Amino acid sequence: MVIANTKDVLSEARKKLLKNKIDTKEARLLLARAMNVDVGELVTIDYCSDYDYKVFLGYIERRIEGEPFAYIVGYKEFMKLNFEVNKNVLIPRDDTEVVVLEAIKQCKENILDMCTGSGCIAVSLAKYLEKSVIDASDICANALAVAKRNAKRNKVKVNFIKSDLFENITKKYDMIVSNPPYIKTSDIENLQKEVRMEPIKALNGGENGLYFYDEILKNAKKHLTQKGIILLEIGYDQARDVSLLAKKYNYKKIRKIKDLSNNDRVIYAERG
Ligand code: GLN
């Protein structure tokens, strides 16, 4: 049954979004998703069905409740690739592209992405470093299921390993990359509502936010080749602490790399 004029539906939704300080551009994208059409096609469609209209209103409500846009539409673009996301995985952040770009520059043969989540780092590396062998691990089976689908979706081969940090890791690598959970436990309740809808396990870095850096740096040496390197995404204020940890475990040539907003975002270190 044809009921609603798409232009009216959109303008009504834009008003609601605006009132809630949400980018009104999302209205078109959500309507296209609800109608299962390409966003470019929307302009050519004058009416939407009762069913699609209801689905769309449901999306707008969820958005206003604070659910991230990416979870509603079910995807997020990262490194010019398209990734499936759902509540089992952290939504890929633009800042994480800095980690991937540095890893591509290093161009190593055998790479492990630890705490892979959606698989965005591992899959991007497999895509842009065609000759490398990419392994990716995560403690969470539900996250690995998403990551596996993302490898398939982007037509690359990644070897997935279910592992609590290095527990089930047996190989040695030329490069270990990781974006581990790094938010202090006490900061989690103060995060934006949208971020709090993401898996806490993927954010919680323990009391001081450094738990995973300590564990990874302490144990990575056994899994790095002689010339192996490690790249860790960090929070904007963690460069000093994570560098000190790397020093404590005797890594060499420790340096920090900034993100697009000029915040420290990556720690690079060599096994030495
Ligand atoms: N960058 C994420 C955030 O600020 C945190 C990612 C992480 O803990 N690895 O929400």
mmCIF file of C-alpha atoms and ligand atoms in Angstrom:
data_model
loop_
_atom_site.group_PDB
_atom_site.id
_atom_site.type_symbol
_atom_site.label_atom_id
_atom_site.label_comp_id
_atom_site.label_asym_id
_atom_site.label_seq_id
_atom_site.Cartn_x
_atom_site.Cartn_y
_atom_site.Cartn_z
ATOM 1 C CA MET A 1 0.000 0.000 0.000
ATOM 2 C CA VAL A 2 1.341 3.382 -0.985
ATOM 3 C CA ILE A 3 0.872 5.993 1.665
ATOM 4 C CA ALA A 4 3.514 8.555 2.352
ATOM 5 C CA ASN A 5 5.205 11.124 0.209
ATOM 6 C CA THR A 6 8.966 10.628 0.633
ATOM 7 C CA LYS A 7 9.628 14.381 0.701
ATOM 8 C CA ASP A 8 7.207 14.865 3.604
ATOM 9 C CA VAL A 9 8.549 11.823 5.421
ATOM 10 C CA LEU A 10 12.064 13.178 5.096
ATOM 11 C CA SER A 11 11.290 16.695 6.216
ATOM 12 C CA GLU A 12 9.417 15.374 9.260
ATOM 13 C CA ALA A 13 12.394 13.163 10.164
ATOM 14 C CA ARG A 14 14.910 15.979 9.642
ATOM 15 C CA LYS A 15 13.014 18.122 12.128
ATOM 16 C CA LYS A 16 13.159 15.354 14.734
ATOM 17 C CA LEU A 17 16.866 14.824 14.171
ATOM 18 C CA LEU A 18 17.618 18.531 14.323
ATOM 19 C CA LYS A 19 15.741 18.825 17.609
ATOM 20 C CA ASN A 20 17.980 16.113 19.002
ATOM 21 C CA LYS A 21 21.153 17.675 17.581
ATOM 22 C CA ILE A 22 21.749 14.828 15.146
ATOM 23 C CA ASP A 23 23.077 15.445 11.633
ATOM 24 C CA THR A 24 19.995 15.806 9.405
ATOM 25 C CA LYS A 25 21.868 14.212 6.475
ATOM 26 C CA GLU A 26 21.282 10.902 8.189
ATOM 27 C CA ALA A 27 17.560 11.080 7.343
ATOM 28 C CA ARG A 28 18.072 10.289 3.656
ATOM 29 C CA LEU A 29 20.532 7.507 4.388
ATOM 30 C CA LEU A 30 18.180 5.902 6.908
ATOM 31 C CA LEU A 31 15.191 6.183 4.588
ATOM 32 C CA ALA A 32 17.156 4.614 1.756
ATOM 33 C CA ARG A 33 18.083 1.790 4.118
ATOM 34 C CA ALA A 34 14.472 1.338 5.236
ATOM 35 C CA MET A 35 13.300 1.226 1.616
ATOM 36 C CA ASN A 36 16.200 -0.981 0.627
ATOM 37 C CA VAL A 37 17.277 1.305 -2.197
ATOM 38 C CA ASP A 38 20.431 3.145 -3.058
ATOM 39 C CA VAL A 39 20.508 6.642 -1.591
ATOM 40 C CA GLY A 40 20.921 8.069 -5.104
ATOM 41 C CA GLU A 41 17.685 6.408 -6.158
ATOM 42 C CA LEU A 42 15.665 8.157 -3.456
ATOM 43 C CA VAL A 43 15.153 11.342 -5.482
ATOM 44 C CA THR A 44 13.382 9.317 -8.143
ATOM 45 C CA ILE A 45 10.931 7.725 -5.695
ATOM 46 C CA ASP A 46 7.936 9.870 -4.742
ATOM 47 C CA TYR A 47 6.164 7.569 -2.312
ATOM 48 C CA CYS A 48 7.045 4.985 0.265
ATOM 49 C CA SER A 49 4.934 2.083 1.523
ATOM 50 C CA ASP A 50 3.304 1.981 4.905
ATOM 51 C CA TYR A 51 5.701 -0.779 5.941
ATOM 52 C CA ASP A 52 8.863 1.087 4.884
ATOM 53 C CA TYR A 53 7.580 4.226 6.556
ATOM 54 C CA LYS A 54 7.159 2.357 9.845
ATOM 55 C CA VAL A 55 10.617 0.808 9.567
ATOM 56 C CA PHE A 56 12.055 4.266 8.902
ATOM 57 C CA LEU A 57 10.290 5.792 11.917
ATOM 58 C CA GLY A 58 11.713 2.943 14.010
ATOM 59 C CA TYR A 59 15.224 3.828 12.791
ATOM 60 C CA ILE A 60 14.706 7.508 13.620
ATOM 61 C CA GLU A 61 13.482 6.592 17.122
ATOM 62 C CA ARG A 62 16.510 4.357 17.719
ATOM 63 C CA ARG A 63 18.813 7.116 16.503
ATOM 64 C CA ILE A 64 17.177 9.615 18.872
ATOM 65 C CA GLU A 65 17.571 7.087 21.707
ATOM 66 C CA GLY A 66 21.319 7.311 21.040
ATOM 67 C CA GLU A 67 21.974 4.175 19.028
ATOM 68 C CA PRO A 68 24.901 4.811 16.674
ATOM 69 C CA PHE A 69 24.010 5.328 13.023
ATOM 70 C CA ALA A 70 26.359 2.505 11.990
ATOM 71 C CA TYR A 71 24.516 -0.072 14.093
ATOM 72 C CA ILE A 72 21.166 0.944 12.620
ATOM 73 C CA VAL A 73 22.287 0.723 9.004
ATOM 74 C CA GLY A 74 24.581 -2.217 9.826
ATOM 75 C CA TYR A 75 27.729 -0.984 8.142
ATOM 76 C CA LYS A 76 30.612 1.465 8.408
ATOM 77 C CA GLU A 77 33.083 2.645 5.787
ATOM 78 C CA PHE A 78 36.730 2.317 6.774
ATOM 79 C CA MET A 79 39.807 2.591 4.546
ATOM 80 C CA LYS A 80 37.434 2.947 1.560
ATOM 81 C CA LEU A 81 36.039 -0.504 2.343
ATOM 82 C CA ASN A 82 32.637 -1.452 3.677
ATOM 83 C CA PHE A 83 32.392 -3.279 6.998
ATOM 84 C CA GLU A 84 29.451 -5.000 8.588
ATOM 85 C CA VAL A 85 29.008 -3.876 12.186
ATOM 86 C CA ASN A 86 26.663 -4.899 14.966
ATOM 87 C CA LYS A 87 26.548 -4.657 18.746
ATOM 88 C CA ASN A 88 29.222 -7.325 19.131
ATOM 89 C CA VAL A 89 31.933 -5.082 17.691
ATOM 90 C CA LEU A 90 33.278 -1.597 18.145
ATOM 91 C CA ILE A 91 32.460 0.657 15.192
ATOM 92 C CA PRO A 92 35.654 1.352 13.201
ATOM 93 C CA ARG A 93 36.940 4.878 13.952
ATOM 94 C CA ASP A 94 38.439 7.183 11.330
ATOM 95 C CA ASP A 95 41.433 7.674 13.646
ATOM 96 C CA THR A 96 42.229 3.967 13.395
ATOM 97 C CA GLU A 97 43.044 4.507 9.715
ATOM 98 C CA VAL A 98 46.285 6.079 10.946
ATOM 99 C CA VAL A 99 47.266 2.713 12.436
ATOM 100 C CA VAL A 100 46.464 0.948 9.181
ATOM 101 C CA LEU A 101 48.318 3.505 7.052
ATOM 102 C CA GLU A 102 51.429 3.138 9.193
ATOM 103 C CA ALA A 103 51.158 -0.665 9.019
ATOM 104 C CA ILE A 104 50.870 -0.485 5.223
ATOM 105 C CA LYS A 105 53.963 1.725 5.113
ATOM 106 C CA GLN A 106 55.892 -0.866 7.133
ATOM 107 C CA CYS A 107 54.853 -3.492 4.556
ATOM 108 C CA LYS A 108 55.698 -6.649 6.525
ATOM 109 C CA GLU A 109 55.125 -10.222 5.410
ATOM 110 C CA ASN A 110 53.574 -11.881 8.438
ATOM 111 C CA ILE A 111 51.175 -9.767 10.427
ATOM 112 C CA LEU A 112 48.977 -10.358 13.462
ATOM 113 C CA ASP A 113 46.080 -8.038 14.326
ATOM 114 C CA MET A 114 45.290 -8.683 17.989
ATOM 115 C CA CYS A 115 41.825 -7.762 19.378
ATOM 116 C CA THR A 116 40.544 -7.520 15.817
ATOM 117 C CA GLY A 117 36.863 -6.858 16.659
ATOM 118 C CA SER A 118 35.077 -6.099 13.372
ATOM 119 C CA GLY A 119 38.286 -7.102 11.588
ATOM 120 C CA CYS A 120 38.664 -3.614 10.115
ATOM 121 C CA ILE A 121 42.454 -3.478 10.589
ATOM 122 C CA ALA A 122 43.147 -7.049 9.474
ATOM 123 C CA VAL A 123 40.849 -6.924 6.448
ATOM 124 C CA SER A 124 42.228 -3.543 5.307
ATOM 125 C CA LEU A 125 45.779 -4.859 5.597
ATOM 126 C CA ALA A 126 44.864 -7.979 3.635
ATOM 127 C CA LYS A 127 43.328 -5.749 0.968
ATOM 128 C CA TYR A 128 46.187 -3.272 0.643
ATOM 129 C CA LEU A 129 49.145 -5.583 1.381
ATOM 130 C CA GLU A 130 48.265 -8.307 -1.072
ATOM 131 C CA LYS A 131 51.436 -10.322 -0.512
ATOM 132 C CA SER A 132 51.275 -10.399 3.270
ATOM 133 C CA VAL A 133 49.858 -13.195 5.383
ATOM 134 C CA ILE A 134 47.387 -11.765 7.878
ATOM 135 C CA ASP A 135 46.269 -13.432 11.105
ATOM 136 C CA ALA A 136 43.704 -11.832 13.380
ATOM 137 C CA SER A 137 42.668 -12.777 16.901
ATOM 138 C CA ASP A 138 39.951 -11.894 19.343
ATOM 139 C CA ILE A 139 38.649 -13.325 22.607
ATOM 140 C CA CYS A 140 35.042 -12.937 21.494
ATOM 141 C CA ALA A 141 33.463 -15.559 19.214
ATOM 142 C CA ASN A 142 30.644 -13.200 18.229
ATOM 143 C CA ALA A 143 33.141 -10.557 17.126
ATOM 144 C CA LEU A 144 35.131 -13.138 15.156
ATOM 145 C CA ALA A 145 31.960 -14.151 13.323
ATOM 146 C CA VAL A 146 31.518 -10.533 12.187
ATOM 147 C CA ALA A 147 35.207 -10.233 11.282
ATOM 148 C CA LYS A 148 35.031 -13.420 9.189
ATOM 149 C CA ARG A 149 32.063 -12.061 7.269
ATOM 150 C CA ASN A 150 33.980 -8.823 6.716
ATOM 151 C CA ALA A 151 36.899 -10.708 5.179
ATOM 152 C CA LYS A 152 34.490 -12.481 2.862
ATOM 153 C CA ARG A 153 32.601 -9.267 2.074
ATOM 154 C CA ASN A 154 35.841 -7.597 1.026
ATOM 155 C CA LYS A 155 37.141 -10.695 -0.760
ATOM 156 C CA VAL A 156 40.342 -11.178 1.223
ATOM 157 C CA LYS A 157 41.924 -14.017 3.136
ATOM 158 C CA VAL A 158 42.555 -13.550 6.846
ATOM 159 C CA ASN A 159 43.268 -16.390 9.287
ATOM 160 C CA PHE A 160 41.132 -15.914 12.362
ATOM 161 C CA ILE A 161 42.160 -17.255 15.762
ATOM 162 C CA LYS A 162 39.982 -17.268 18.868
ATOM 163 C CA SER A 163 42.387 -16.301 21.593
ATOM 164 C CA ASP A 164 42.582 -14.448 24.876
ATOM 165 C CA LEU A 165 45.558 -12.254 23.925
ATOM 166 C CA PHE A 166 48.490 -14.619 23.189
ATOM 167 C CA GLU A 167 46.894 -17.736 24.705
ATOM 168 C CA ASN A 168 46.375 -19.548 21.387
ATOM 169 C CA ILE A 169 48.961 -17.700 19.316
ATOM 170 C CA THR A 170 51.746 -20.005 18.187
ATOM 171 C CA LYS A 171 53.462 -18.222 15.257
ATOM 172 C CA LYS A 172 56.054 -15.476 15.135
ATOM 173 C CA TYR A 173 55.260 -12.292 13.220
ATOM 174 C CA ASP A 174 57.153 -9.429 11.546
ATOM 175 C CA MET A 175 54.509 -7.068 12.808
ATOM 176 C CA ILE A 176 51.868 -7.131 15.522
ATOM 177 C CA VAL A 177 49.159 -4.489 15.294
ATOM 178 C CA SER A 178 46.508 -3.874 17.910
ATOM 179 C CA ASN A 179 43.752 -1.484 18.864
ATOM 180 C CA PRO A 180 43.028 -2.956 22.294
ATOM 181 C CA PRO A 181 40.455 -1.672 24.785
ATOM 182 C CA TYR A 182 42.031 1.412 26.348
ATOM 183 C CA ILE A 183 39.432 3.447 28.226
ATOM 184 C CA LYS A 184 39.860 3.647 32.013
ATOM 185 C CA THR A 185 37.085 1.706 33.751
ATOM 186 C CA SER A 186 36.051 4.791 35.727
ATOM 187 C CA ASP A 187 35.729 6.860 32.505
ATOM 188 C CA ILE A 188 33.293 4.499 30.834
ATOM 189 C CA GLU A 189 30.180 5.887 32.502
ATOM 190 C CA ASN A 190 31.115 9.375 31.296
ATOM 191 C CA LEU A 191 31.391 8.419 27.629
ATOM 192 C CA GLN A 192 28.798 9.735 25.170
ATOM 193 C CA LYS A 193 25.567 7.746 25.157
ATOM 194 C CA GLU A 194 26.372 6.495 21.648
ATOM 195 C CA VAL A 195 29.745 5.081 22.673
ATOM 196 C CA ARG A 196 28.198 3.395 25.719
ATOM 197 C CA MET A 197 26.029 1.377 23.322
ATOM 198 C CA GLU A 198 29.186 -0.273 22.002
ATOM 199 C CA PRO A 199 30.592 -3.425 23.643
ATOM 200 C CA ILE A 200 32.098 -2.419 26.991
ATOM 201 C CA LYS A 201 34.536 -5.283 26.718
ATOM 202 C CA ALA A 202 36.046 -3.667 23.623
ATOM 203 C CA LEU A 203 36.529 -0.354 25.453
ATOM 204 C CA ASN A 204 37.466 -1.231 29.030
ATOM 205 C CA GLY A 205 41.221 -1.006 29.464
ATOM 206 C CA GLY A 206 41.157 -1.661 33.208
ATOM 207 C CA GLU A 207 41.646 0.661 36.149
ATOM 208 C CA ASN A 208 44.398 2.740 34.514
ATOM 209 C CA GLY A 209 43.447 2.017 30.882
ATOM 210 C CA LEU A 210 46.795 0.341 30.343
ATOM 211 C CA TYR A 211 46.038 -3.288 31.186
ATOM 212 C CA PHE A 212 46.156 -4.536 27.581
ATOM 213 C CA TYR A 213 49.247 -2.539 26.614
ATOM 214 C CA ASP A 214 51.112 -4.073 29.525
ATOM 215 C CA GLU A 215 49.991 -7.601 28.654
ATOM 216 C CA ILE A 216 50.614 -7.209 24.932
ATOM 217 C CA LEU A 217 54.024 -5.553 25.247
ATOM 218 C CA LYS A 218 55.141 -8.041 27.897
ATOM 219 C CA ASN A 219 54.240 -11.069 25.769
ATOM 220 C CA ALA A 220 54.664 -9.850 22.181
ATOM 221 C CA LYS A 221 58.433 -10.287 22.119
ATOM 222 C CA LYS A 222 58.100 -14.082 22.063
ATOM 223 C CA HIS A 223 55.880 -13.706 19.010
ATOM 224 C CA LEU A 224 57.964 -11.196 17.071
ATOM 225 C CA THR A 225 60.799 -12.071 14.700
ATOM 226 C CA GLN A 226 64.218 -10.512 15.301
ATOM 227 C CA LYS A 227 63.336 -7.427 13.248
ATOM 228 C CA GLY A 228 59.699 -7.479 14.276
ATOM 229 C CA ILE A 229 57.766 -4.340 15.156
ATOM 230 C CA ILE A 230 54.653 -3.538 17.101
ATOM 231 C CA LEU A 231 52.043 -0.846 16.383
ATOM 232 C CA LEU A 232 49.538 0.016 19.091
ATOM 233 C CA GLU A 233 46.618 2.394 18.820
ATOM 234 C CA ILE A 234 46.452 4.538 21.957
ATOM 235 C CA GLY A 235 44.160 7.111 23.537
ATOM 236 C CA TYR A 236 45.161 10.751 22.953
ATOM 237 C CA ASP A 237 46.691 11.045 26.450
ATOM 238 C CA GLN A 238 48.418 7.664 26.680
ATOM 239 C CA ALA A 239 51.571 8.198 24.581
ATOM 240 C CA ARG A 240 53.829 8.765 27.580
ATOM 241 C CA ASP A 241 52.505 5.831 29.618
ATOM 242 C CA VAL A 242 52.569 3.372 26.729
ATOM 243 C CA SER A 243 56.056 4.514 25.632
ATOM 244 C CA LEU A 244 57.269 3.960 29.188
ATOM 245 C CA LEU A 245 55.812 0.460 29.161
ATOM 246 C CA ALA A 246 57.559 -0.279 25.861
ATOM 247 C CA LYS A 247 60.795 0.984 27.380
ATOM 248 C CA LYS A 248 60.270 -1.132 30.492
ATOM 249 C CA TYR A 249 60.025 -4.244 28.310
ATOM 250 C CA ASN A 250 63.116 -3.199 26.383
ATOM 251 C CA TYR A 251 61.634 -2.321 23.016
ATOM 252 C CA LYS A 252 63.734 -0.104 20.757
ATOM 253 C CA LYS A 253 63.145 2.944 18.523
ATOM 254 C CA ILE A 254 59.936 3.802 20.336
ATOM 255 C CA ARG A 255 58.047 6.665 18.689
ATOM 256 C CA LYS A 256 54.576 8.118 18.527
ATOM 257 C CA ILE A 257 52.476 8.910 15.473
ATOM 258 C CA LYS A 258 49.722 11.518 15.377
ATOM 259 C CA ASP A 259 46.198 11.250 13.986
ATOM 260 C CA LEU A 260 44.331 13.686 11.748
ATOM 261 C CA SER A 261 43.306 15.821 14.732
ATOM 262 C CA ASN A 262 46.956 16.073 15.773
ATOM 263 C CA ASN A 263 46.486 13.794 18.781
ATOM 264 C CA ASP A 264 48.996 11.069 19.587
ATOM 265 C CA ARG A 265 47.326 7.948 18.241
ATOM 266 C CA VAL A 266 49.896 5.206 17.625
ATOM 267 C CA ILE A 267 52.965 3.876 19.404
ATOM 268 C CA TYR A 268 55.577 2.244 17.182
ATOM 269 C CA ALA A 269 58.254 0.057 18.740
ATOM 270 C CA GLU A 270 60.823 -2.452 17.517
ATOM 271 C CA ARG A 271 61.555 -5.729 19.254
ATOM 272 C CA GLY A 272 65.262 -4.911 19.131
HETATM 273 N N1 GLN B 1 38.741 5.173 20.268
HETATM 274 C C1 GLN B 1 37.690 4.557 20.988
HETATM 275 C C2 GLN B 1 36.851 5.603 21.685
HETATM 276 O O1 GLN B 1 37.333 6.658 21.949
HETATM 277 C C3 GLN B 1 38.210 3.555 22.004
HETATM 278 C C4 GLN B 1 38.772 2.390 21.318
HETATM 279 C C5 GLN B 1 39.405 1.412 22.226
HETATM 280 O O2 GLN B 1 39.214 1.350 23.452
HETATM 281 N N2 GLN B 1 40.220 0.645 21.626
HETATM 282 O O3 GLN B 1 35.700 5.389 21.939
#
